GROMACS .gro file of C-alpha atoms in nm:
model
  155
    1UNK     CA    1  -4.084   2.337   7.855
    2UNK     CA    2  -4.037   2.189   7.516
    3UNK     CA    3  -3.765   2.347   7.282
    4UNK     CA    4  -3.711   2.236   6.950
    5UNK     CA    5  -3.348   2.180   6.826
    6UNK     CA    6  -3.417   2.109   6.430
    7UNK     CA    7  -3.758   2.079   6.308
    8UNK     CA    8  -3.658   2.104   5.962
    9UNK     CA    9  -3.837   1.827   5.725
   10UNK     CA   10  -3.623   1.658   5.482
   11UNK     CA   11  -3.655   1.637   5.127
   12UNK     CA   12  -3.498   1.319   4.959
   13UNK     CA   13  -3.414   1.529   4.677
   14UNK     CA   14  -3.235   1.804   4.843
   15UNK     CA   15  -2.835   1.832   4.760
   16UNK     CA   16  -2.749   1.976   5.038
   17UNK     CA   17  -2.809   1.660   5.293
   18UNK     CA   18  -2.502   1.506   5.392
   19UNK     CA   19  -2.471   1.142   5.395
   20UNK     CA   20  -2.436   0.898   5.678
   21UNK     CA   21  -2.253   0.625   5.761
   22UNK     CA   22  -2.327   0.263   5.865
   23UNK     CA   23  -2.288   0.393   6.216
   24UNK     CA   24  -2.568   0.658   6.201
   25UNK     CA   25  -2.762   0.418   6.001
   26UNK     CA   26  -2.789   0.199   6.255
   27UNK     CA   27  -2.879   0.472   6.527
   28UNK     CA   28  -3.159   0.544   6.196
   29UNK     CA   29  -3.295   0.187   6.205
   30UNK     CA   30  -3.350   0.244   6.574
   31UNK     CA   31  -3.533   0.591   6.568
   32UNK     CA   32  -3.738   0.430   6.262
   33UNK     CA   33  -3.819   0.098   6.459
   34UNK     CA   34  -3.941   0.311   6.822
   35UNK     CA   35  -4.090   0.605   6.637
   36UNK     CA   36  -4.026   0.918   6.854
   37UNK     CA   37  -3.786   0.809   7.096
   38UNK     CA   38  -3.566   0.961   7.379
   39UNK     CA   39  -3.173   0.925   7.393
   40UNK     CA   40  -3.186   0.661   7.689
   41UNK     CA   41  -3.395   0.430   7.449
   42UNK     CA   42  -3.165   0.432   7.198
   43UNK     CA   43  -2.848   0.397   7.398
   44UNK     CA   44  -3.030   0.049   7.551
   45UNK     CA   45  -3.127  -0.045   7.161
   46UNK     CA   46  -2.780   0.012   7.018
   47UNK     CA   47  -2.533  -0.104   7.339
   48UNK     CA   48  -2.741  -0.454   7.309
   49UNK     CA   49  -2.640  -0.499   6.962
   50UNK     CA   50  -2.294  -0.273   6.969
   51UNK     CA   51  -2.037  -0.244   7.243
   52UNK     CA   52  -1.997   0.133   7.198
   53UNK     CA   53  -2.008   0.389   7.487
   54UNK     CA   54  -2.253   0.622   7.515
   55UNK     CA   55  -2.043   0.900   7.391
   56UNK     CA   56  -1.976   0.761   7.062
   57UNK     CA   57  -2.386   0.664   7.031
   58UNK     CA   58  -2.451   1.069   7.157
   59UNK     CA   59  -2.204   1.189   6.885
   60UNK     CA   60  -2.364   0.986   6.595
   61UNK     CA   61  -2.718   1.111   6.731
   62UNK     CA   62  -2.575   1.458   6.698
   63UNK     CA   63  -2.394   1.438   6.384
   64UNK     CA   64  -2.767   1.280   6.249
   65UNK     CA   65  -2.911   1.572   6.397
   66UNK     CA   66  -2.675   1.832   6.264
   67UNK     CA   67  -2.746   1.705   5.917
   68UNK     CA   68  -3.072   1.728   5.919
   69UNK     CA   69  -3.186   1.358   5.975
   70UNK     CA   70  -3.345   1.316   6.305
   71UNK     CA   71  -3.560   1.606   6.458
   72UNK     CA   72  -3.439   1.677   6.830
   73UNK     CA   73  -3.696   1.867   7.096
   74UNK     CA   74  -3.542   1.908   7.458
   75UNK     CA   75  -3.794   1.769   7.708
   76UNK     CA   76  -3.711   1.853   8.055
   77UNK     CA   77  -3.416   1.703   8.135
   78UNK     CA   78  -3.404   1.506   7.762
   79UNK     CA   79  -3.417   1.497   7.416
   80UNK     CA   80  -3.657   1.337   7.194
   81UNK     CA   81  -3.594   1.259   6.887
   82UNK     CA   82  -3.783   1.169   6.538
   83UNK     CA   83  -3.677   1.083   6.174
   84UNK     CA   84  -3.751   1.321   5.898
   85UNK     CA   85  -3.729   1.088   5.686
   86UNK     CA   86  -3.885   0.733   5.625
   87UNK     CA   87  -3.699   0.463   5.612
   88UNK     CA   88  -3.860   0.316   5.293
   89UNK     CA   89  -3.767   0.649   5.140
   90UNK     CA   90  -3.388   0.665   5.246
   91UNK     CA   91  -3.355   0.254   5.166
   92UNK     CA   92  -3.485   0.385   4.817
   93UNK     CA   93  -3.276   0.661   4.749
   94UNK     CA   94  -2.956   0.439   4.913
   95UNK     CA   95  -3.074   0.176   4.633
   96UNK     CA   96  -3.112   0.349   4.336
   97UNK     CA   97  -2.792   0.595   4.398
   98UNK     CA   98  -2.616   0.241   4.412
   99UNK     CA   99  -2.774   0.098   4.047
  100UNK     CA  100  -2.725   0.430   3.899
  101UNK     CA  101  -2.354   0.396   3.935
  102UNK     CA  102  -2.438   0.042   3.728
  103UNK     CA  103  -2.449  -0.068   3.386
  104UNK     CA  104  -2.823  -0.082   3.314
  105UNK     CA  105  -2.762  -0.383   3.117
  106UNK     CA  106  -2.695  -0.582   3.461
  107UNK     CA  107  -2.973  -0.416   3.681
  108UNK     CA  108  -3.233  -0.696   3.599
  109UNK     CA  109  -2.932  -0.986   3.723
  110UNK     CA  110  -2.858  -0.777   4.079
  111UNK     CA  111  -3.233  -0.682   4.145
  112UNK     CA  112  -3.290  -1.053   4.079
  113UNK     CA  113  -3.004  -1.163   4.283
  114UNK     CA  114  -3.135  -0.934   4.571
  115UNK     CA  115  -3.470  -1.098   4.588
  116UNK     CA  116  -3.321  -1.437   4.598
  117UNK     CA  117  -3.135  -1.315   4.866
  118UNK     CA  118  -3.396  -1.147   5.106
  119UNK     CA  119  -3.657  -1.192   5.296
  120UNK     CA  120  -3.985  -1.055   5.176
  121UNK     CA  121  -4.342  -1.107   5.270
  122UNK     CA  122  -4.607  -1.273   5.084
  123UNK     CA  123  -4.785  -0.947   5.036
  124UNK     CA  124  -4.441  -0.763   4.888
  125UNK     CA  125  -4.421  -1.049   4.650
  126UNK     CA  126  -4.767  -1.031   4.508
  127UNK     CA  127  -4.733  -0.650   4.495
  128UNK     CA  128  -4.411  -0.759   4.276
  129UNK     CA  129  -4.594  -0.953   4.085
  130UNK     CA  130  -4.802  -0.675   3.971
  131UNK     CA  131  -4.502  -0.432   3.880
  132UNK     CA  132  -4.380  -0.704   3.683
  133UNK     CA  133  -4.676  -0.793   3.458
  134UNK     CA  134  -4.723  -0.436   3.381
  135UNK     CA  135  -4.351  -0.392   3.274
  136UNK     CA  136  -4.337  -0.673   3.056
  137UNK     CA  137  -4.596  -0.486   2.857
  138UNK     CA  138  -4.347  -0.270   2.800
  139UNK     CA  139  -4.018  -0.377   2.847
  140UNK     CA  140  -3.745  -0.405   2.534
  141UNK     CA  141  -3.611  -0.786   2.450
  142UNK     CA  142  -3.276  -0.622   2.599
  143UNK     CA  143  -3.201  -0.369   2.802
  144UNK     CA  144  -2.880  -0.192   2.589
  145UNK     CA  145  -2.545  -0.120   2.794
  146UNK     CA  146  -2.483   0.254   2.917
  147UNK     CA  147  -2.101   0.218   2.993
  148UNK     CA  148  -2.009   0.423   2.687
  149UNK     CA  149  -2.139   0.669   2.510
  150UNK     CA  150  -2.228   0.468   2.195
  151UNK     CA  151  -2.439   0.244   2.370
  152UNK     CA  152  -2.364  -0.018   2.181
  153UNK     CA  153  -2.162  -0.221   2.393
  154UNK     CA  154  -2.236  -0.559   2.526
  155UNK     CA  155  -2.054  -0.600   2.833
   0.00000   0.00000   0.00000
């Protein structure tokens, strides 16, 4: 018998969605990495990398769970869980919540800093490429500061 515990799909956009910590983000990067998964696999995944016990990896399952993150169906004698959401999607929406809280005037020096800084494929490079020829058509000689509300600020 299969019983589902939250089947609800998540919308990025939805206020309601609590957020989660770097805890249950790293239970997420497991659940994203195996796919649909079962609590025993991700217990073995996180105690390699973590010495927690298995109550505290249970707990952040359920709190992810409870907030709508990971999709639970009882199996038997187990659960099996799956993320609602991808984990492009929720590195996205982690991103850009950070750079809205930033002077837009210093975006193009973090982003920037952040590619010098990570790893990224040939193929994600090329595609980046792309994005930036067909900004440049576009883009201002300077991007004005947004820390106050004249906007005329250089900062």
């Amino acid at each position: 018998m299969i019983t589902v515990v939250n089947e609800r799909k998540v919308k990025m956009n939805e206020k309601n969605l609590s957020p989660i910590s770097d805890s249950e983000w790293e239970v997420m990067r497991i659940v994203w990495t195996l796919g649909e998964t079962h609590t025993n696999q991700i217990l073995k995944e996180l105690q390699a990398k973590k010495n927690w016990s298995d109550s505290t990896i249970k707990t952040l399952i359920r709190r992810l769970v409870q907030k709508g993150w990971l999709t639970a169906k009882h199996e038997g004698r187990r659960y099996t869980y799956t993320a609602t959401v991808s984990q492009t999607d929720m590195m996205y929406n982690e991103a850009k919540s950070l750079l809205n809280r930033m002077c837009d005037m210093h975006k193009g020096e973090v982003i920037l800093k952040l590619l010098e800084d990570s790893p990224i494929s040939k193929g994600d490079l090329m595609k980046m490429q792309e994005e930036i020829s067909q900004k440049e058509k576009t883009a201002p000689d300077m991007v004005p500061c947004n820390c106050l509300k004249t906007g005329s600020t250089i900062c």
